[in-house]
Coordinates of C-alpha atoms in Angstrom, one line a residue:
Chain A
M19 CA 34.1 1.0 -30.9
V20 CA 30.7 2.0 -32.2
V21 CA 30.6 4.7 -29.5
A22 CA 34.0 5.8 -30.6
V23 CA 32.7 6.1 -34.2
S24 CA 29.8 8.2 -33.0
I25 CA 31.9 10.8 -31.3
G26 CA 33.9 13.4 -33.1
A27 CA 33.8 16.9 -34.6
V28 CA 30.2 16.1 -35.6
G29 CA 28.3 14.1 -33.0
I30 CA 26.3 11.3 -34.5
P31 CA 23.8 9.2 -32.4
V32 CA 25.0 5.7 -31.7
S33 CA 21.7 4.3 -33.2
D34 CA 22.5 6.0 -36.5
V35 CA 26.1 4.7 -36.5
W36 CA 24.7 1.1 -36.0
R37 CA 22.3 1.6 -38.8
I38 CA 25.0 2.9 -41.2
L39 CA 27.4 0.2 -40.3
L40 CA 24.8 -2.5 -40.6
H41 CA 23.8 -1.2 -43.9
H42 CA 27.3 -1.4 -45.2
V43 CA 28.1 -4.8 -43.7
T44 CA 24.9 -6.6 -44.5
G45 CA 23.5 -4.4 -47.3
R46 CA 20.1 -4.3 -45.5
G47 CA 18.2 -1.2 -44.1
A48 CA 18.2 2.3 -45.3
A49 CA 21.3 4.2 -46.2
G50 CA 20.1 7.4 -44.6
D51 CA 21.8 10.8 -44.8
P52 CA 24.7 10.6 -47.3
A53 CA 26.7 13.1 -45.4
L54 CA 26.5 11.1 -42.1
D55 CA 27.1 8.0 -44.1
Q56 CA 30.3 9.4 -45.5
I57 CA 31.5 10.5 -42.1
V58 CA 30.8 7.2 -40.5
W59 CA 31.8 4.7 -43.2
T60 CA 34.5 6.6 -45.1
F61 CA 36.2 8.4 -42.3
R62 CA 35.5 7.3 -38.8
A63 CA 34.9 3.5 -39.0
P64 CA 38.2 2.7 -40.7
R65 CA 39.9 5.1 -38.4
V66 CA 38.6 3.4 -35.2
A67 CA 39.4 0.0 -36.7
L68 CA 42.9 1.0 -37.6
A69 CA 43.5 2.5 -34.1
A70 CA 42.5 -0.9 -32.6
V71 CA 44.8 -2.8 -35.0
V72 CA 47.7 -0.5 -34.4
G73 CA 47.3 -0.5 -30.6
A74 CA 47.1 -4.3 -30.5
G75 CA 50.2 -4.6 -32.8
L76 CA 52.4 -2.2 -30.8
A77 CA 51.4 -3.7 -27.5
V78 CA 52.1 -7.3 -28.6
A79 CA 55.4 -6.2 -30.2
G80 CA 56.4 -4.6 -26.9
A81 CA 55.5 -7.6 -24.8
V82 CA 57.5 -10.0 -27.0
L83 CA 60.5 -7.7 -27.2
Q84 CA 60.6 -7.4 -23.4
T85 CA 60.8 -11.1 -23.1
L86 CA 63.2 -11.5 -26.1
V87 CA 65.8 -9.2 -24.6
T88 CA 64.9 -10.0 -20.9
N89 CA 64.6 -6.3 -20.3
P90 CA 61.4 -4.6 -19.0
L91 CA 62.3 -1.4 -20.8
A92 CA 62.3 -2.9 -24.3
D93 CA 59.8 -1.8 -26.9
P94 CA 59.9 -1.1 -30.7
V95 CA 61.4 2.4 -29.9
V96 CA 64.2 1.2 -27.7
L97 CA 65.2 -1.5 -30.2
G98 CA 65.5 1.1 -33.0
F99 CA 62.7 -0.3 -35.1
S100 CA 60.6 2.8 -34.8
Y101 CA 63.5 5.0 -35.8
G102 CA 64.1 2.9 -38.9
A103 CA 60.5 3.3 -39.9
S104 CA 60.7 7.1 -39.3
L105 CA 63.8 7.5 -41.4
G106 CA 62.2 5.6 -44.3
A107 CA 59.1 7.7 -44.1
V108 CA 60.9 11.0 -43.7
L109 CA 63.1 10.2 -46.7
V110 CA 60.1 9.6 -48.9
I111 CA 58.2 12.7 -47.6
T112 CA 61.0 15.1 -48.1
L113 CA 63.3 13.8 -50.8
G114 CA 60.5 12.1 -52.7
G115 CA 58.4 15.2 -52.3
V116 CA 55.4 13.0 -52.0
A117 CA 52.4 14.2 -50.1
I118 CA 50.7 11.9 -47.6
G119 CA 47.4 10.4 -48.7
G120 CA 46.6 8.6 -52.0
L121 CA 49.4 7.0 -53.8
G122 CA 52.0 9.0 -51.9
G123 CA 50.7 7.5 -48.7
L124 CA 51.5 4.0 -50.0
G125 CA 55.0 5.2 -50.7
V126 CA 55.5 6.5 -47.2
S127 CA 54.1 3.3 -45.7
G128 CA 56.3 1.1 -47.8
A129 CA 59.4 3.1 -46.9
A130 CA 58.5 3.0 -43.2
F131 CA 58.0 -0.8 -43.4
A132 CA 61.3 -1.3 -45.2
G133 CA 63.0 1.0 -42.6
A134 CA 61.7 -0.9 -39.6
L135 CA 62.8 -4.2 -41.2
A136 CA 66.3 -2.8 -42.1
A137 CA 66.8 -1.5 -38.6
G138 CA 65.7 -4.9 -37.2
A139 CA 68.2 -6.7 -39.4
L140 CA 71.0 -4.4 -38.4
V141 CA 70.2 -4.7 -34.7
F142 CA 70.0 -8.5 -35.2
A143 CA 73.4 -8.6 -36.9
L144 CA 75.0 -6.4 -34.2
G145 CA 73.4 -8.1 -31.3
Q146 CA 75.2 -11.4 -31.8
R147 CA 78.1 -12.8 -29.9
R148 CA 79.8 -16.0 -30.9
G149 CA 76.8 -16.7 -33.2
R150 CA 74.3 -16.3 -30.3
L151 CA 71.9 -13.5 -29.8
A152 CA 72.8 -11.9 -26.5
P153 CA 70.0 -9.9 -24.8
T154 CA 72.2 -7.0 -23.4
R155 CA 74.0 -6.7 -26.7
L156 CA 70.6 -6.5 -28.6
V157 CA 69.4 -3.7 -26.4
L158 CA 72.7 -1.8 -26.7
A159 CA 72.8 -2.4 -30.5
G160 CA 69.1 -1.2 -30.7
V161 CA 69.8 2.0 -28.8
A162 CA 72.9 2.8 -30.8
V163 CA 71.3 2.0 -34.2
G164 CA 68.3 4.1 -33.1
Y165 CA 70.5 7.1 -32.3
V166 CA 72.2 6.9 -35.7
L167 CA 68.9 6.6 -37.5
L168 CA 67.5 9.5 -35.5
S169 CA 70.4 11.8 -36.4
V170 CA 70.1 10.9 -40.1
T171 CA 66.4 11.6 -39.8
S172 CA 67.0 15.0 -38.2
F173 CA 69.5 15.9 -40.9
V174 CA 67.0 15.0 -43.6
Q175 CA 64.4 17.2 -41.9
L176 CA 66.8 20.2 -42.2
L177 CA 66.4 19.8 -45.9
A178 CA 62.6 19.8 -45.8
T179 CA 60.3 22.6 -46.7
P180 CA 58.0 23.9 -43.9
T181 CA 55.0 22.1 -45.4
E182 CA 56.9 18.8 -45.6
L183 CA 58.2 19.4 -42.1
R184 CA 54.6 19.6 -40.8
T185 CA 53.8 16.3 -42.5
V186 CA 56.9 14.8 -41.1
M187 CA 56.2 15.9 -37.6
F188 CA 52.6 14.6 -37.7
W189 CA 53.8 11.3 -39.0
M190 CA 56.6 10.9 -36.5
L191 CA 54.2 11.6 -33.6
G192 CA 51.7 9.1 -35.1
S193 CA 48.2 9.4 -36.3
V194 CA 45.4 7.3 -37.7
A195 CA 43.6 10.3 -39.1
G196 CA 44.2 9.3 -42.7
A197 CA 42.9 5.8 -42.2
Q198 CA 41.3 4.1 -45.3
W199 CA 39.6 0.7 -45.6
S200 CA 42.3 -0.3 -48.0
Q201 CA 45.0 -0.2 -45.3
L202 CA 43.2 -2.5 -43.0
P203 CA 43.4 -6.0 -44.5
V204 CA 47.2 -6.3 -44.5
A205 CA 47.7 -4.6 -41.1
T206 CA 44.9 -6.6 -39.5
G207 CA 46.2 -9.8 -41.1
V208 CA 49.7 -9.3 -39.8
V209 CA 48.7 -8.3 -36.3
L210 CA 46.3 -11.3 -36.0
A211 CA 48.7 -13.8 -37.4
S212 CA 51.6 -12.6 -35.3
T213 CA 49.6 -12.6 -32.1
L214 CA 48.4 -16.1 -32.9
V215 CA 51.8 -17.5 -33.7
L216 CA 53.4 -15.8 -30.7
T217 CA 50.7 -17.1 -28.4
M218 CA 51.4 -20.6 -29.8
L219 CA 55.0 -20.0 -28.9
G220 CA 53.9 -18.9 -25.4
R221 CA 55.2 -21.9 -23.6
R222 CA 58.6 -21.4 -25.0
L223 CA 58.5 -17.7 -24.3
N224 CA 57.7 -18.6 -20.7
A225 CA 60.8 -20.8 -20.6
L226 CA 62.9 -17.9 -21.9
L227 CA 62.0 -16.0 -18.7
A228 CA 64.0 -18.5 -16.7
G229 CA 67.2 -17.5 -18.5
D230 CA 69.0 -18.8 -21.5
E231 CA 70.8 -21.7 -19.9
S232 CA 67.7 -23.0 -18.1
A233 CA 65.5 -22.5 -21.2
T234 CA 68.0 -24.6 -23.1
A235 CA 67.8 -27.3 -20.5
L236 CA 64.0 -27.1 -20.6
G237 CA 64.2 -28.0 -24.3
V238 CA 64.0 -24.7 -26.1
D239 CA 66.4 -23.9 -29.0
V240 CA 67.0 -20.4 -27.5
N241 CA 69.0 -19.0 -30.4
R242 CA 66.4 -20.0 -33.0
L243 CA 63.5 -18.8 -30.9
R244 CA 65.2 -15.4 -30.5
A245 CA 65.7 -15.2 -34.3
V246 CA 62.0 -16.1 -35.0
L247 CA 60.8 -13.6 -32.4
L248 CA 63.0 -10.8 -33.7
V249 CA 61.7 -11.3 -37.3
I250 CA 58.0 -11.4 -36.1
S251 CA 58.3 -8.3 -34.0
A252 CA 60.1 -6.3 -36.7
L253 CA 57.4 -7.4 -39.2
L254 CA 54.7 -6.4 -36.7
T255 CA 56.3 -3.1 -35.8
G256 CA 57.0 -2.3 -39.5
T257 CA 53.5 -3.0 -40.6
V258 CA 51.9 -1.0 -37.8
I259 CA 54.2 2.0 -38.0
A260 CA 53.8 2.1 -41.7
V261 CA 50.1 2.9 -41.4
A262 CA 50.1 5.0 -38.2
G263 CA 53.5 6.5 -37.8
G264 CA 55.5 6.6 -34.6
V265 CA 53.1 6.0 -31.8
G266 CA 55.2 5.6 -28.7
F267 CA 54.6 4.2 -25.2
V268 CA 51.9 1.7 -26.0
G269 CA 54.4 -1.1 -26.4
L270 CA 56.0 -0.3 -23.1
M271 CA 52.9 0.4 -21.0
I272 CA 50.3 -2.1 -22.0
P273 CA 52.2 -5.3 -21.5
H274 CA 53.3 -4.3 -18.0
L275 CA 49.8 -3.4 -17.1
V276 CA 48.5 -6.8 -18.3
R277 CA 51.4 -8.6 -16.5
L278 CA 50.5 -6.9 -13.3
T279 CA 46.9 -8.1 -13.6
V280 CA 47.1 -11.6 -15.0
G281 CA 50.8 -12.6 -14.5
A282 CA 53.6 -13.3 -17.0
D283 CA 52.3 -16.5 -18.7
H284 CA 52.5 -15.6 -22.4
R285 CA 49.6 -17.8 -23.3
R286 CA 47.3 -15.4 -21.4
L287 CA 49.5 -12.3 -21.6
L288 CA 49.7 -11.9 -25.3
P289 CA 46.0 -12.1 -26.3
L290 CA 45.0 -9.8 -23.4
T291 CA 47.8 -7.4 -24.3
A292 CA 46.5 -7.2 -27.9
L293 CA 43.0 -6.6 -26.6
L294 CA 44.0 -3.9 -24.1
G295 CA 46.3 -2.3 -26.6
A296 CA 43.4 -2.1 -29.1
V297 CA 41.0 -0.5 -26.6
Y298 CA 43.6 1.9 -25.3
L299 CA 44.5 3.3 -28.7
V300 CA 40.9 3.6 -29.8
L301 CA 40.3 5.7 -26.6
V302 CA 43.5 7.8 -27.2
D303 CA 42.5 8.4 -30.8
L304 CA 39.0 9.5 -29.5
L305 CA 40.7 11.9 -27.2
S306 CA 43.0 13.2 -29.9
R307 CA 40.1 14.3 -32.0
T308 CA 37.9 15.6 -29.2
V309 CA 40.0 17.5 -26.7
N310 CA 40.8 20.3 -29.2
R311 CA 38.0 20.0 -31.7
P312 CA 37.9 20.5 -34.6
N313 CA 41.7 20.3 -34.6
E314 CA 43.5 17.0 -34.1
L315 CA 46.4 16.1 -31.9
P316 CA 49.0 13.5 -32.9
L317 CA 48.6 10.2 -31.1
G318 CA 52.2 10.1 -29.9
I319 CA 51.7 13.3 -27.8
L320 CA 48.7 11.8 -26.0
T321 CA 50.1 8.3 -25.5
A322 CA 53.2 9.7 -23.8
L323 CA 51.3 12.3 -21.9
L324 CA 48.8 9.8 -20.5
G325 CA 51.1 6.9 -20.4
A326 CA 54.1 8.2 -18.6
P327 CA 52.4 9.3 -15.3
F328 CA 50.3 6.1 -15.3
F329 CA 53.4 4.0 -15.9
L330 CA 55.3 5.7 -13.1
W331 CA 52.4 5.1 -10.8
L332 CA 52.5 1.4 -11.7
L333 CA 56.2 1.2 -11.1
R334 CA 55.8 2.6 -7.6
R335 CA 53.1 0.0 -6.9
D336 CA 55.0 -3.0 -8.3
K337 CA 57.5 -4.4 -5.9
G338 CA 58.7 -7.1 -8.3
L339 CA 60.5 -4.6 -10.5
D340 CA 62.6 -3.3 -7.6
T341 CA 64.9 -6.3 -7.8
A342 CA 65.1 -6.4 -11.6
Chain B
M24 CA 69.6 -43.5 -18.1
K25 CA 73.3 -44.0 -18.8
L26 CA 75.5 -41.0 -19.3
T27 CA 78.8 -41.3 -21.3
V28 CA 81.2 -38.5 -21.9
D29 CA 84.0 -39.5 -24.2
R30 CA 87.2 -37.6 -25.3
L31 CA 85.5 -34.3 -24.7
H32 CA 87.4 -31.2 -25.8
I33 CA 86.1 -27.6 -25.3
T34 CA 87.8 -24.5 -26.4
L35 CA 86.4 -21.0 -25.6
D36 CA 88.1 -18.0 -27.2
R37 CA 90.9 -20.2 -28.3
R38 CA 91.6 -21.2 -24.7
P39 CA 91.2 -24.9 -23.9
I40 CA 88.7 -25.3 -21.1
L41 CA 88.3 -29.1 -21.1
R42 CA 90.8 -31.6 -22.4
D43 CA 90.1 -35.2 -23.2
V44 CA 87.4 -35.6 -20.5
R45 CA 85.9 -39.1 -20.0
L46 CA 83.2 -39.9 -17.6
E47 CA 80.5 -42.4 -17.1
A48 CA 77.4 -42.6 -14.9
E49 CA 75.5 -45.9 -14.9
K50 CA 71.8 -46.0 -14.6
G51 CA 70.8 -44.9 -11.1
D52 CA 74.2 -43.7 -10.1
I53 CA 74.9 -40.4 -8.4
V54 CA 78.2 -39.0 -9.7
G55 CA 79.7 -36.0 -8.1
L56 CA 81.8 -33.6 -10.1
V57 CA 84.3 -31.8 -7.9
G58 CA 87.3 -29.5 -8.4
P59 CA 88.6 -26.1 -7.6
N60 CA 87.0 -22.9 -9.1
G61 CA 87.7 -22.6 -12.8
S62 CA 88.4 -26.3 -13.2
G63 CA 85.7 -26.6 -15.9
K64 CA 82.9 -28.2 -13.9
S65 CA 80.0 -26.0 -15.1
T66 CA 81.3 -26.1 -18.7
L67 CA 81.2 -29.8 -18.6
L68 CA 77.6 -29.7 -17.3
R69 CA 76.7 -27.3 -20.2
T70 CA 77.7 -29.9 -22.7
V71 CA 75.5 -32.5 -21.0
Y72 CA 72.3 -30.4 -21.0
R73 CA 73.1 -29.5 -24.6
S74 CA 73.9 -25.8 -24.2
L75 CA 77.5 -26.0 -25.4
R76 CA 78.5 -27.9 -28.5
P77 CA 81.9 -29.5 -27.9
A78 CA 84.8 -29.0 -30.3
G79 CA 85.6 -32.7 -30.1
G80 CA 84.3 -35.8 -28.4
V81 CA 80.8 -36.9 -27.6
V82 CA 78.2 -36.7 -24.9
E83 CA 75.8 -39.6 -25.0
V84 CA 72.6 -39.9 -22.9
G85 CA 70.9 -43.2 -23.1
G86 CA 73.2 -44.3 -25.9
D87 CA 72.4 -41.3 -28.2
D88 CA 74.7 -38.3 -28.9
V89 CA 72.9 -35.4 -27.5
W90 CA 73.7 -33.2 -30.5
R91 CA 72.0 -35.7 -32.7
L92 CA 68.8 -35.1 -30.7
S93 CA 66.7 -32.0 -31.0
A94 CA 66.7 -29.6 -28.1
R95 CA 63.3 -30.9 -27.2
A96 CA 64.1 -34.5 -27.4
A97 CA 67.3 -34.0 -25.3
A98 CA 65.3 -32.2 -22.7
R99 CA 62.8 -35.1 -22.4
R100 CA 65.8 -37.1 -21.2
T101 CA 67.9 -34.6 -19.3
A102 CA 66.8 -32.0 -16.8
A103 CA 69.1 -29.4 -15.2
V104 CA 68.9 -27.4 -12.0
L105 CA 71.3 -24.5 -12.5
Q106 CA 72.4 -21.7 -10.2
D107 CA 69.6 -19.2 -9.8
T108 CA 70.3 -16.1 -11.9
G109 CA 68.1 -13.9 -9.7
A110 CA 66.0 -12.9 -12.8
V111 CA 62.5 -11.6 -12.1
T112 CA 60.3 -13.8 -14.2
G113 CA 56.9 -12.6 -13.0
L114 CA 55.9 -16.3 -12.9
S115 CA 54.3 -17.9 -9.9
V116 CA 55.8 -21.0 -8.2
I117 CA 53.3 -23.3 -9.9
E118 CA 53.9 -21.7 -13.3
T119 CA 57.6 -22.1 -12.8
V120 CA 57.3 -25.8 -12.0
A121 CA 55.1 -26.2 -15.1
L122 CA 57.9 -24.9 -17.3
G123 CA 59.3 -28.4 -16.8
R124 CA 56.6 -29.6 -19.3
T125 CA 57.9 -27.4 -22.1
A126 CA 59.8 -30.1 -23.9
H127 CA 56.7 -32.4 -23.8
H128 CA 54.7 -30.2 -26.1
G129 CA 54.8 -29.0 -29.7
L130 CA 53.3 -25.7 -30.8
L131 CA 49.7 -26.7 -30.4
G132 CA 49.9 -28.9 -27.3
R133 CA 47.6 -28.0 -24.4
D134 CA 48.2 -29.0 -20.8
G135 CA 46.7 -32.4 -20.3
A136 CA 46.2 -34.8 -17.4
E137 CA 49.8 -36.1 -17.8
D138 CA 51.1 -32.6 -17.3
R139 CA 49.0 -31.8 -14.3
R140 CA 50.0 -35.1 -12.7
A141 CA 53.8 -34.5 -13.4
V142 CA 53.5 -31.0 -11.9
A143 CA 51.5 -32.1 -8.9
E144 CA 53.9 -34.9 -8.1
A145 CA 56.9 -32.7 -8.4
V146 CA 55.3 -30.1 -6.2
A147 CA 54.4 -32.6 -3.5
R148 CA 57.8 -34.3 -3.7
C149 CA 59.8 -31.2 -3.2
G150 CA 57.4 -29.7 -0.6
V151 CA 56.6 -26.5 -2.4
E152 CA 52.8 -26.6 -1.9
P153 CA 52.8 -24.1 1.0
F154 CA 54.0 -21.4 -1.4
A155 CA 52.7 -22.7 -4.7
D156 CA 50.8 -19.6 -5.5
R157 CA 53.4 -17.1 -4.6
D158 CA 55.5 -15.1 -7.0
Y159 CA 58.8 -16.9 -7.5
A160 CA 60.7 -13.7 -7.1
T161 CA 59.5 -13.3 -3.5
L162 CA 61.0 -16.7 -2.3
S163 CA 64.1 -17.2 -0.2
G164 CA 67.2 -18.9 -1.8
G165 CA 66.4 -22.2 -0.3
E166 CA 62.8 -22.1 -1.4
R167 CA 63.9 -21.2 -4.9
Q168 CA 66.2 -24.2 -5.1
R169 CA 63.3 -26.5 -4.2
V170 CA 61.1 -25.0 -6.8
L171 CA 63.8 -25.4 -9.5
L172 CA 64.3 -29.0 -8.4
A173 CA 60.5 -29.5 -8.7
R174 CA 60.6 -27.9 -12.2
A175 CA 63.4 -30.4 -13.2
L176 CA 61.4 -33.4 -11.8
A177 CA 58.2 -32.2 -13.6
Q178 CA 60.3 -32.7 -16.7
R179 CA 60.3 -36.4 -15.9
P180 CA 63.9 -36.7 -16.7
R181 CA 66.0 -39.9 -16.8
L182 CA 69.2 -37.9 -16.1
L183 CA 69.5 -35.1 -13.6
V184 CA 72.2 -32.4 -13.9
L185 CA 72.7 -30.3 -10.8
D186 CA 74.9 -27.2 -10.5
E187 CA 75.7 -26.3 -6.9
L188 CA 72.2 -27.2 -5.8
T189 CA 72.8 -26.8 -2.1
N190 CA 74.6 -23.4 -2.2
H191 CA 71.9 -21.3 -0.5
L192 CA 70.7 -23.9 2.0
D193 CA 71.1 -24.4 5.7
I194 CA 72.5 -27.7 6.8
R195 CA 69.1 -29.4 7.4
A196 CA 67.7 -28.3 4.1
R197 CA 70.9 -29.6 2.4
F198 CA 70.4 -33.1 3.9
E199 CA 66.7 -33.1 3.0
L200 CA 67.4 -32.1 -0.5
L201 CA 70.1 -34.7 -0.9
D202 CA 67.8 -37.4 0.5
L203 CA 65.2 -36.3 -1.9
I204 CA 67.5 -36.7 -4.9
R205 CA 68.6 -40.1 -3.7
S206 CA 65.0 -41.2 -3.3
T207 CA 64.1 -40.4 -7.0
G208 CA 66.5 -43.0 -8.2
I209 CA 67.3 -40.9 -11.3
T210 CA 70.8 -41.0 -12.7
T211 CA 72.5 -37.8 -11.5
L212 CA 75.5 -35.8 -12.3
A213 CA 76.1 -33.1 -9.6
V214 CA 78.6 -30.3 -9.3
L215 CA 79.2 -29.8 -5.7
H216 CA 81.5 -27.3 -4.1
D217 CA 81.4 -28.9 -0.7
L218 CA 83.6 -32.0 -0.6
D219 CA 82.0 -33.3 2.6
L220 CA 78.6 -33.1 1.0
A221 CA 79.9 -34.7 -2.2
A222 CA 81.2 -37.6 -0.1
R223 CA 77.9 -38.1 1.6
L224 CA 75.7 -37.9 -1.5
C225 CA 77.6 -39.5 -4.3
D226 CA 78.4 -43.1 -5.3
H227 CA 81.3 -42.0 -7.4
L228 CA 83.3 -38.8 -7.7
V229 CA 85.1 -37.3 -10.7
V230 CA 87.7 -34.7 -9.9
L231 CA 88.4 -32.0 -12.5
H232 CA 91.6 -30.0 -12.3
E233 CA 92.6 -27.4 -14.9
G234 CA 90.2 -28.9 -17.5
A235 CA 91.2 -32.5 -17.1
V236 CA 90.0 -35.5 -15.1
V237 CA 92.6 -36.3 -12.5
A238 CA 90.7 -38.9 -10.6
A239 CA 87.5 -40.9 -10.8
G240 CA 86.0 -43.7 -8.9
P241 CA 84.3 -44.6 -5.5
V242 CA 84.5 -41.7 -3.0
L243 CA 87.0 -43.3 -0.6
E244 CA 89.4 -44.2 -3.4
V245 CA 89.3 -40.8 -5.0
L246 CA 89.6 -38.4 -2.0
T247 CA 93.0 -39.5 -0.8
P248 CA 95.2 -37.1 1.2
D249 CA 97.5 -36.7 -1.8
L250 CA 94.7 -35.7 -4.0
L251 CA 93.3 -33.2 -1.5
A252 CA 96.7 -31.7 -1.3
D253 CA 97.5 -31.6 -5.0
V254 CA 94.2 -30.5 -6.3
F255 CA 92.5 -28.6 -3.5
G256 CA 95.6 -27.4 -1.6
V257 CA 94.4 -28.7 1.8
R258 CA 95.5 -31.3 4.2
G259 CA 92.8 -33.8 5.0
R260 CA 91.7 -37.4 5.0
T261 CA 88.5 -39.4 4.5
E262 CA 87.1 -42.3 6.5
R263 CA 84.0 -44.3 6.7
H264 CA 82.3 -43.9 10.0
P265 CA 80.6 -46.8 11.7
D266 CA 77.2 -45.4 10.6
G267 CA 78.3 -45.9 7.0
V268 CA 78.7 -42.2 6.2
V269 CA 82.0 -41.1 4.6
R270 CA 83.4 -38.1 6.4
L271 CA 86.2 -35.7 5.5
T272 CA 88.5 -34.3 8.2
Y273 CA 90.6 -31.2 7.3
A274 CA 93.7 -30.2 9.1
A275 CA 93.4 -26.8 10.7
R276 CA 96.0 -25.0 8.7
P277 CA 96.3 -24.7 4.9
L278 CA 99.4 -26.2 3.2
A279 CA 102.6 -24.5 3.8
D280 CA 103.2 -23.1 0.3
G281 CA 100.9 -20.2 0.9
R282 CA 97.8 -21.6 -0.8
E283 CA 94.7 -21.0 1.2
A284 CA 92.4 -23.8 2.1
E285 CA 89.0 -23.9 0.5
P286 CA 86.7 -21.8 2.7
G287 CA 84.3 -24.2 4.5
R288 CA 81.1 -23.5 2.6

């Protein structure tokens, strides 16, 4: 992460980065060059930290949703959460006429969060059958709700001015470029707490893999577990998308990659998924600001561009998925 | 542990599935549940492992209504081996067996000596050591059934519920599995498609037909030629051979009214 902070439009030696970070964290040592200090502490450090938190959050949400709906394709995008967040954000950006950054950024984040939760609640309500949450229904409801939200989002975009549209595009493709220290405590707290709670539920998540009837016979209250998981994953997705926009493919790719290496036991899977998701998005963000310097690419473009071919390669290797 | 099902009614989509079902299994008994397809056997099992809440009546395990117990508490008494759904879990065999310990832990419980012992015993008993580290998805049907039985035994249940346990097995594996279940001494309620197998395994049989119990009792008293004709639509008789085993003999042709005989599974 320190190395990631040192690389960017302006290269800064790793030793300087260490010194600046140490100075801010411990208050000791010299402050050094104020320009470098500002780049490191005000811009890059929060950005790298946010990328890590967002990567971890999206990857964990994906892993849980895949188990929740017993479908290897599930992630926050498939279940419509991401589209809910997009609609909320786009509404604020265009109709609210608020610019990203500063107070306006808070408005966009809040709306994205509300959008993700609302989409989650809708999918939750539609995914029930005889009072039980049915996996296939949940997926279908998620996809349908997602399409509706996407079409409304597209319609709202038609009303946007070109400047607003550019902001919308950048937001929908995801970015941690505007990261500020103030965004970190809440996002970090939610991601850490969710990962912890979900890992504690790991044994029950494992039982869910055996199918609903068997999980019930193993002592799991399947319906209640599904409800809890849905709430946590919507909360997780909402929080993360609110600060970073629609970064796709992390939630789909990272959990599968971890499963292939350490197996499906959630007590190992979830913490490692969080870790790998964090590392992955820090690297992707690093790429996003270096491949085309000094311009930046949205994260979503890179996650899909890097993720999809890699994912297809994994699919070809993994024989277990053939029978799924 | 004693199982009592009393005046059980189940309705799904306003269609009655079970009507006034009564059934008892004394501690250590093996009770077979038989009946044609669609007679409500699996539905009855679901009420016992607490997956389906009955519209009326009670299911008691060890004297307690299962719906007054939590899902976890019920699962510490009752384990079920259900028909394999073919789902790819990504879990290894040993991890699958360890799922049996789920009900013995709260949120913070870590695997302890007791868990390891229960899993190791179940693995040894069901003979799944040779493939303990393999991915469950790569096993044959027969191997899967043994793993699922091991998972149920790792649960340390006092009532075992089995749904068509022997479906995928060859004849030798069937007998081995039935012997294994007998040797555990656990009270068992088993749905069996194969009447001959039911007659061999069970102390008592309960016959379900169109959602109601039409006969219950010791095997020889239940499987009469009349019952075989009325419920299953086949001509046949049961007798106890000199070696003590109850055998069924079917007539070659189905009954004359056009109903086909149960295919010999």
